Amino acid sequence: MTLLKRILSVVLLALVIAVGGLYWLGTRDDASTGPAAVAADASTLVERGRYLALAGNCMACHTSRGGKALAGGTPIPTPFGTVYGPNITPDDKTGIGTWSADDFWQALHNGKSKDGSLLYPAFPYTEYTRVTRADADALYAYLRSVAPVSQPNRPPELDFPYDQRPLLAAWRALYFKPGVQEADASQSVQWNRGRYLVEGLGHCAACHTPRNRLGATRSSEPLTGGVIPVLDWYAPPLTNDMQTGMGRWTAADIAALLKTGISAHSSASGPMAEVVLGSTQHLTDDDALAIGVYIKSLPATPASLPRQSVAVAPAAMELGSKIYSQQCAQCHQPKGEGSGTAWPALAGNPTVTAPSPVNAIRMVLDGGYAPATAANPRPHGMPPFGQILNDSDIAMLVSYIRNSWGNEAGGVTALEVKRARAASTLN
């Protein structure tokens, strides 16, 4: 054997070992399960699971618009293509009727289907892995109690090479490590409960943590805000930065937003309004407050997205002020202080001061309502202004509110408004 052949053999062997190691890391299971659900009567376990399904917002991805509950079919757009929420009713042929509690645990905890195939991370098992076995068993009991629906699952429509499921092993090796979240003994029971809900069932990181080019959340920048792919909405930081995050909020403010969709500082809009409507309004008062307590313990880390550096000309500020006086001041007040919770303040509002202006632009373009919740069944709405204001008008208006009353968020260009208007018509 020549020297060159020996070198090639060594390189090939090293490559095989590396690929094998990567595949093993990406397909490994976490053997620990933790305690199963405490023995209880079936109705108690089912009711517990029903509450957990609401807390985890299972309906959002597993119930299509106008479709049967939990029968799947919801399109979930990603930068790599579209996946569809599967049928998780107890139908034997198209749902999870033949799944055992262990199979269900494997999906949540290890990100694998009943047959061992790797699940796409649009299903947030990267967060659900922290869910306890007891809660997984309760969720399973609840799903077994719902009406079975015969509805075949729609296969994902992904671009090449993302449609090659075995390649998920490499992604998982880099970005996924299964494991139940352990309680922090140095923190209170309330804090630990809030952390469990935020980092596990609530999977808040799925929207509020930035992602890399391969779609993985950046673990080095937790909850520092991020643009929601394809939907073109910005999920603000949950850290305690005073300008862009929750620094001005109290734990009670956060709990109020989760339960009612409104607070003294802002109101839920866009995708977050849907989360409040379908999920967080159903939290117990204790759980909503626990989330607030945990979020308020996060550091004052600045937003991951750089702040806009677009300067605003004095003339643009003056024109923006006039538009604001004509169209906005009656509800939001002359100094942006708002009026109770019906019309939120714009001064210090994280939707306004976010590094990305897209949410504020889209609210002006399309208007909107806070979600109708049990605590606020008839929310006040904001009319759309996209038909009466052109792109330049909206750019000056949003620039004005982002740079008045103590807000220091940078200017907005007419091109950004044009892009937001186009995205609004697509979503």
Coordinates of C-alpha atoms in Angstrom, one line a residue:
M1 CA 0.0 0.0 0.0
T2 CA 1.4 3.3 -1.0
L3 CA 1.7 6.2 1.4
L4 CA -1.1 8.1 -0.4
K5 CA -3.5 5.1 0.0
R6 CA -2.7 4.8 3.7
I7 CA -3.4 8.5 4.2
L8 CA -6.7 8.2 2.3
S9 CA -7.6 5.1 4.3
V10 CA -7.0 6.9 7.6
V11 CA -9.0 9.9 6.4
L12 CA -11.9 7.7 5.3
L13 CA -11.8 5.8 8.6
A14 CA -11.9 9.1 10.5
L15 CA -14.8 10.3 8.4
V16 CA -16.8 7.2 9.0
I17 CA -16.1 7.5 12.7
A18 CA -17.1 11.1 12.7
V19 CA -20.3 10.5 10.8
G20 CA -21.2 7.5 13.0
G21 CA -20.6 9.5 16.1
L22 CA -22.7 12.4 14.8
Y23 CA -25.5 10.0 13.9
W24 CA -25.3 8.4 17.4
L25 CA -25.5 11.8 19.1
G26 CA -28.4 12.8 16.9
T27 CA -30.5 9.7 17.5
R28 CA -29.6 8.9 21.2
D29 CA -32.4 8.7 23.8
D30 CA -32.5 10.0 27.3
A31 CA -33.0 6.9 29.4
S32 CA -34.3 8.7 32.5
T33 CA -38.0 9.1 32.6
G34 CA -38.7 10.4 36.1
P35 CA -41.8 9.4 38.1
A36 CA -44.9 8.6 36.1
A37 CA -48.3 10.2 36.9
V38 CA -49.4 9.6 40.5
A39 CA -52.2 7.1 40.5
A40 CA -55.5 8.9 40.4
D41 CA -59.0 8.4 39.0
A42 CA -59.3 8.7 35.3
S43 CA -61.3 11.9 35.3
T44 CA -58.8 13.7 37.5
L45 CA -55.9 12.7 35.2
V46 CA -57.8 13.7 32.1
E47 CA -58.7 17.1 33.5
R48 CA -55.1 17.6 34.4
G49 CA -54.1 16.7 30.9
R50 CA -56.7 19.1 29.4
Y51 CA -55.2 22.0 31.4
L52 CA -51.7 21.1 30.3
A53 CA -52.8 20.9 26.6
L54 CA -54.1 24.4 26.9
A55 CA -50.9 25.6 28.6
G56 CA -48.9 24.0 25.8
N57 CA -51.2 25.5 23.2
C58 CA -51.6 22.1 21.4
M59 CA -54.6 23.3 19.4
A60 CA -52.6 25.9 17.6
C61 CA -50.7 23.4 15.5
H62 CA -53.0 20.4 15.7
T63 CA -56.4 21.9 14.8
S64 CA -56.8 23.4 11.3
R65 CA -59.0 26.4 10.8
G66 CA -62.6 25.1 10.6
G67 CA -61.4 21.5 11.2
K68 CA -62.0 19.0 13.9
A69 CA -60.3 19.4 17.2
L70 CA -56.7 18.0 17.3
A71 CA -57.2 16.2 14.0
G72 CA -54.2 18.0 12.5
G73 CA -53.7 19.7 9.1
T74 CA -52.6 23.1 10.3
P75 CA -49.9 24.4 7.9
I76 CA -46.8 25.5 9.8
P77 CA -44.6 27.7 7.5
T78 CA -40.9 27.6 8.0
P79 CA -38.0 29.1 5.9
F80 CA -37.3 25.5 4.7
G81 CA -40.9 24.7 3.5
T82 CA -44.2 23.8 5.2
V83 CA -44.9 21.1 7.7
Y84 CA -48.4 20.2 8.8
G85 CA -49.6 19.5 12.3
P86 CA -50.4 15.8 12.7
N87 CA -53.6 14.1 13.9
I88 CA -53.3 13.5 17.6
T89 CA -56.8 12.2 18.2
P90 CA -57.0 8.5 19.3
D91 CA -58.0 7.3 15.8
D92 CA -56.2 3.9 15.2
K93 CA -55.3 4.5 11.6
T94 CA -54.6 8.2 11.2
G95 CA -54.1 9.4 14.8
I96 CA -52.3 8.1 17.9
G97 CA -54.9 5.5 18.8
T98 CA -52.3 2.7 18.8
W99 CA -49.7 4.7 20.7
S100 CA -48.8 3.7 24.3
A101 CA -47.9 6.2 27.0
D102 CA -44.3 5.3 26.4
D103 CA -44.7 6.1 22.7
F104 CA -46.1 9.5 23.6
W105 CA -43.3 10.2 26.1
Q106 CA -40.8 9.3 23.4
A107 CA -42.3 12.0 21.1
L108 CA -42.3 14.7 23.7
H109 CA -39.0 13.8 25.4
N110 CA -36.8 12.4 22.6
G111 CA -38.4 13.9 19.5
K112 CA -39.2 10.5 17.9
S113 CA -42.4 9.0 16.5
K114 CA -43.8 5.6 17.5
D115 CA -41.8 3.9 14.8
G116 CA -38.6 5.6 15.9
S117 CA -38.4 8.1 13.0
L118 CA -37.0 11.5 13.9
L119 CA -39.6 14.3 14.2
Y120 CA -39.1 17.7 12.6
P121 CA -38.3 20.4 15.2
A122 CA -41.3 22.5 14.0
F123 CA -42.8 20.3 16.8
P124 CA -41.0 21.9 19.7
Y125 CA -39.6 18.8 21.4
T126 CA -36.5 20.9 21.9
E127 CA -38.6 22.6 24.7
Y128 CA -41.1 19.8 25.5
T129 CA -38.2 17.5 26.5
R130 CA -38.2 19.4 29.8
V131 CA -41.8 18.2 30.5
T132 CA -42.0 15.7 33.3
R133 CA -43.2 12.1 32.7
A134 CA -46.1 12.7 35.0
D135 CA -47.3 15.6 32.9
A136 CA -46.7 13.7 29.7
D137 CA -48.9 10.8 31.1
A138 CA -51.6 13.3 32.0
L139 CA -51.5 14.8 28.5
Y140 CA -51.7 11.3 27.0
A141 CA -54.7 10.5 29.1
Y142 CA -56.5 13.6 27.9
L143 CA -55.7 12.9 24.3
R144 CA -57.1 9.4 24.7
S145 CA -60.3 10.9 25.9
V146 CA -61.1 13.2 22.9
A147 CA -63.2 12.0 20.0
P148 CA -61.2 10.1 17.4
V149 CA -61.2 11.6 14.0
S150 CA -60.2 9.8 10.8
Q151 CA -58.2 12.3 9.0
P152 CA -55.0 11.3 7.2
N153 CA -51.8 13.3 7.9
R154 CA -50.5 15.5 5.2
P155 CA -46.8 15.0 4.5
P156 CA -44.4 17.9 4.9
E157 CA -43.5 20.0 1.8
L158 CA -39.9 20.9 2.4
D159 CA -37.2 22.0 0.0
F160 CA -34.2 19.7 -0.7
P161 CA -32.1 18.7 1.3
Y162 CA -34.4 19.5 4.3
D163 CA -36.8 16.9 3.1
Q164 CA -34.3 14.2 3.8
R165 CA -35.3 13.1 7.3
P166 CA -32.1 11.2 8.2
L167 CA -30.2 14.4 8.0
L168 CA -32.1 15.5 11.1
A169 CA -29.6 13.3 13.1
A170 CA -26.9 15.8 12.3
W171 CA -29.1 18.8 13.3
R172 CA -30.1 17.1 16.6
A173 CA -26.5 16.3 17.4
L174 CA -25.7 20.0 17.2
Y175 CA -28.8 21.5 18.7
F176 CA -30.8 19.0 20.8
K177 CA -30.0 17.3 24.1
P178 CA -33.0 15.5 25.7
G179 CA -33.5 15.9 29.4
V180 CA -36.2 16.7 32.0
Q181 CA -35.7 20.1 33.7
E182 CA -34.5 19.8 37.3
A183 CA -35.7 22.2 39.9
D184 CA -33.3 24.8 41.2
A185 CA -33.1 24.3 44.9
S186 CA -31.9 27.8 45.5
Q187 CA -35.1 29.3 44.0
S188 CA -38.7 29.4 45.3
V189 CA -41.4 26.9 44.2
Q190 CA -43.1 29.7 42.4
W191 CA -40.0 30.6 40.4
N192 CA -39.4 27.0 39.5
R193 CA -43.0 26.6 38.3
G194 CA -42.6 29.7 36.2
R195 CA -39.4 28.5 34.6
Y196 CA -41.0 25.1 33.9
L197 CA -43.9 26.8 32.1
V198 CA -41.7 29.3 30.1
E199 CA -39.0 26.9 29.1
G200 CA -41.1 23.7 28.8
L201 CA -44.8 23.5 28.1
G202 CA -45.1 27.2 27.1
H203 CA -42.1 26.8 24.7
C204 CA -41.7 30.6 24.7
A205 CA -38.2 30.3 23.2
A206 CA -39.8 29.1 19.9
C207 CA -40.7 32.8 19.2
H208 CA -38.8 34.9 21.7
T209 CA -35.3 33.5 21.0
P210 CA -33.5 34.3 17.8
R211 CA -32.7 31.4 15.4
N212 CA -29.6 30.6 13.3
R213 CA -29.6 29.8 9.6
L214 CA -30.5 26.1 10.3
G215 CA -33.5 27.1 12.3
A216 CA -32.1 26.3 15.8
T217 CA -32.7 28.7 18.6
R218 CA -29.5 30.4 19.8
S219 CA -28.8 29.1 23.2
S220 CA -26.4 31.9 23.9
E221 CA -29.1 34.5 23.5
P222 CA -32.1 33.1 25.4
L223 CA -35.4 35.1 25.2
T224 CA -33.7 38.2 23.7
G225 CA -36.4 38.5 21.0
G226 CA -36.5 37.4 17.4
V227 CA -38.3 37.7 14.1
I228 CA -40.8 35.0 13.6
P229 CA -39.9 33.3 10.4
V230 CA -42.2 33.7 7.4
L231 CA -44.9 35.5 9.5
D232 CA -42.9 38.7 9.6
W233 CA -43.7 39.6 13.2
Y234 CA -41.2 40.4 15.9
A235 CA -41.4 38.6 19.2
P236 CA -39.9 41.1 21.7
P237 CA -37.3 40.2 24.3
L238 CA -38.6 38.8 27.6
T239 CA -35.4 40.0 29.3
N240 CA -35.5 43.0 31.6
D241 CA -33.9 45.6 29.3
M242 CA -35.7 48.9 30.1
Q243 CA -36.1 50.0 26.4
T244 CA -36.8 46.9 24.5
G245 CA -37.8 44.3 27.1
M246 CA -39.8 43.8 30.3
G247 CA -37.8 46.2 32.5
R248 CA -40.8 48.5 33.1
W249 CA -43.2 45.7 33.8
T250 CA -44.0 44.0 37.1
A251 CA -44.8 40.3 37.5
A252 CA -48.4 41.2 37.9
D253 CA -48.3 43.2 34.6
I254 CA -47.0 40.1 32.8
A255 CA -49.7 37.9 34.4
A256 CA -52.4 40.4 33.4
L257 CA -51.3 40.3 29.8
L258 CA -51.3 36.5 29.7
K259 CA -54.7 36.3 31.3
T260 CA -56.5 39.2 29.6
G261 CA -54.5 40.2 26.6
I262 CA -54.1 43.7 27.9
S263 CA -51.9 45.5 30.4
A264 CA -50.9 49.0 31.4
H265 CA -47.8 48.8 29.0
S266 CA -49.1 47.1 25.9
S267 CA -51.7 44.7 24.5
A268 CA -51.3 41.4 22.8
S269 CA -51.3 41.5 19.0
G270 CA -50.4 39.4 16.1
P271 CA -49.3 35.8 16.9
M272 CA -49.2 36.6 20.6
A273 CA -52.9 37.5 20.6
E274 CA -53.6 34.0 19.3
V275 CA -51.5 32.5 22.1
V276 CA -53.5 34.5 24.7
L277 CA -56.7 33.5 23.0
G278 CA -56.0 29.8 22.7
S279 CA -53.7 29.2 25.6
T280 CA -52.6 31.6 28.3
Q281 CA -56.0 33.1 29.2
H282 CA -56.8 29.6 30.5
L283 CA -53.8 29.5 33.0
T284 CA -54.6 29.6 36.6
D285 CA -53.8 32.9 38.4
D286 CA -51.0 31.2 40.2
D287 CA -49.4 29.9 37.0
A288 CA -49.7 33.2 35.2
L289 CA -48.1 35.0 38.1
A290 CA -45.3 32.3 38.4
I291 CA -44.5 33.0 34.7
G292 CA -44.3 36.7 35.6
V293 CA -42.0 36.1 38.6
Y294 CA -39.6 34.0 36.5
I295 CA -39.5 36.5 33.6
K296 CA -38.8 39.3 36.1
S297 CA -35.8 37.3 37.3
L298 CA -34.1 37.3 33.9
P299 CA -31.2 39.7 33.4
A300 CA -31.5 43.0 31.6
T301 CA -29.9 41.6 28.4
P302 CA -30.4 43.9 25.4
A303 CA -32.3 42.7 22.4
S304 CA -30.4 40.4 20.1
L305 CA -31.5 42.3 17.1
P306 CA -29.5 45.5 16.7
R307 CA -31.4 48.7 17.3
Q308 CA -32.4 50.7 14.2
S309 CA -29.9 53.5 13.5
V310 CA -32.0 55.4 10.9
A311 CA -32.0 59.0 11.7
V312 CA -35.2 61.0 11.7
A313 CA -35.2 64.4 10.1
P314 CA -36.8 67.2 12.1
A315 CA -39.2 67.8 9.2
A316 CA -40.3 64.2 9.3
M317 CA -40.8 64.4 13.1
E318 CA -43.0 67.5 12.6
L319 CA -45.1 65.9 10.0
G320 CA -45.4 62.7 12.0
S321 CA -46.5 64.7 15.0
K322 CA -49.3 66.3 12.9
I323 CA -50.5 62.9 11.7
Y324 CA -50.4 61.6 15.2
S325 CA -52.5 64.5 16.5
Q326 CA -55.1 63.9 13.7
Q327 CA -55.3 60.1 13.8
C328 CA -54.0 58.8 17.1
A329 CA -54.1 61.3 20.0
Q330 CA -57.8 61.0 20.7
C331 CA -57.2 57.4 22.0
H332 CA -53.6 57.2 22.8
Q333 CA -53.5 60.8 24.3
P334 CA -51.3 63.7 23.2
K335 CA -48.2 62.5 25.2
G336 CA -48.6 58.8 24.3
E337 CA -49.7 58.0 27.9
G338 CA -52.7 56.0 26.7
S339 CA -56.1 55.7 28.5
G340 CA -56.2 52.9 31.0
T341 CA -56.0 49.4 29.4
A342 CA -58.5 50.2 26.7
W343 CA -56.0 52.2 24.7
P344 CA -52.4 51.3 25.7
A345 CA -49.7 53.8 26.3
L346 CA -47.2 54.2 23.4
A347 CA -44.6 55.7 25.7
G348 CA -42.4 52.8 26.8
N349 CA -44.5 50.3 24.9
P350 CA -42.3 47.4 23.8
T351 CA -44.2 47.0 20.6
V352 CA -43.2 50.6 19.8
T353 CA -39.6 50.6 21.1
A354 CA -38.7 47.2 19.7
P355 CA -35.5 47.0 17.6
S356 CA -37.6 46.0 14.6
P357 CA -40.5 48.4 13.7
V358 CA -42.5 45.8 11.9
N359 CA -45.1 45.2 14.6
A360 CA -45.8 48.9 15.0
I361 CA -46.0 49.3 11.2
R362 CA -48.4 46.4 10.8
M363 CA -50.6 47.7 13.6
V364 CA -50.9 51.0 11.8
L365 CA -51.5 49.3 8.5
D366 CA -54.0 46.7 9.6
G367 CA -55.3 47.8 13.0
G368 CA -56.4 45.0 15.2
Y369 CA -58.0 43.9 18.4
A370 CA -56.6 42.5 21.6
P371 CA -57.9 38.9 22.0
A372 CA -61.4 38.4 23.4
T373 CA -60.8 36.7 26.7
A374 CA -63.0 35.7 29.6
A375 CA -61.6 38.7 31.6
N376 CA -61.9 41.1 28.6
P377 CA -64.7 39.7 26.3
R378 CA -65.2 42.9 24.4
P379 CA -61.7 44.5 23.8
H380 CA -61.4 47.9 22.2
G381 CA -60.0 47.7 18.7
M382 CA -57.7 49.8 16.6
P383 CA -58.9 50.7 13.1
P384 CA -56.6 50.1 10.1
F385 CA -55.0 53.2 8.5
G386 CA -53.4 51.4 5.6
Q387 CA -56.1 52.6 3.2
I388 CA -55.9 56.3 4.2
L389 CA -52.2 56.8 4.8
N390 CA -49.5 56.1 2.2
D391 CA -46.2 54.5 2.9
S392 CA -44.4 57.8 3.6
D393 CA -47.1 59.0 6.0
I394 CA -46.9 55.8 8.0
A395 CA -43.1 55.9 8.0
M396 CA -43.2 59.4 9.5
L397 CA -46.0 58.5 12.0
V398 CA -44.2 55.4 13.3
S399 CA -40.9 57.3 13.4
Y400 CA -42.6 59.9 15.5
I401 CA -44.0 57.5 18.1
R402 CA -40.7 55.6 18.2
N403 CA -38.8 58.7 19.1
S404 CA -41.2 60.7 21.4
W405 CA -42.0 60.7 25.1
G406 CA -38.7 59.1 26.1
N407 CA -38.8 56.4 23.3
E408 CA -35.5 56.1 21.5
A409 CA -36.0 53.5 18.9
G410 CA -34.7 54.9 15.5
G411 CA -36.5 55.9 12.4
V412 CA -38.6 54.0 9.8
T413 CA -38.3 54.3 6.0
A414 CA -41.1 54.2 3.5
L415 CA -39.4 51.1 2.0
E416 CA -39.9 49.2 5.3
V417 CA -43.6 50.1 5.3
K418 CA -43.9 49.0 1.7
R419 CA -42.3 45.6 2.6
A420 CA -44.6 45.2 5.6
R421 CA -47.6 46.1 3.5
A422 CA -46.7 43.4 1.0
A423 CA -46.1 40.8 3.8
S424 CA -49.4 41.7 5.4
T425 CA -51.3 40.8 2.2
L426 CA -49.6 37.4 2.1
N427 CA -50.3 36.4 5.7

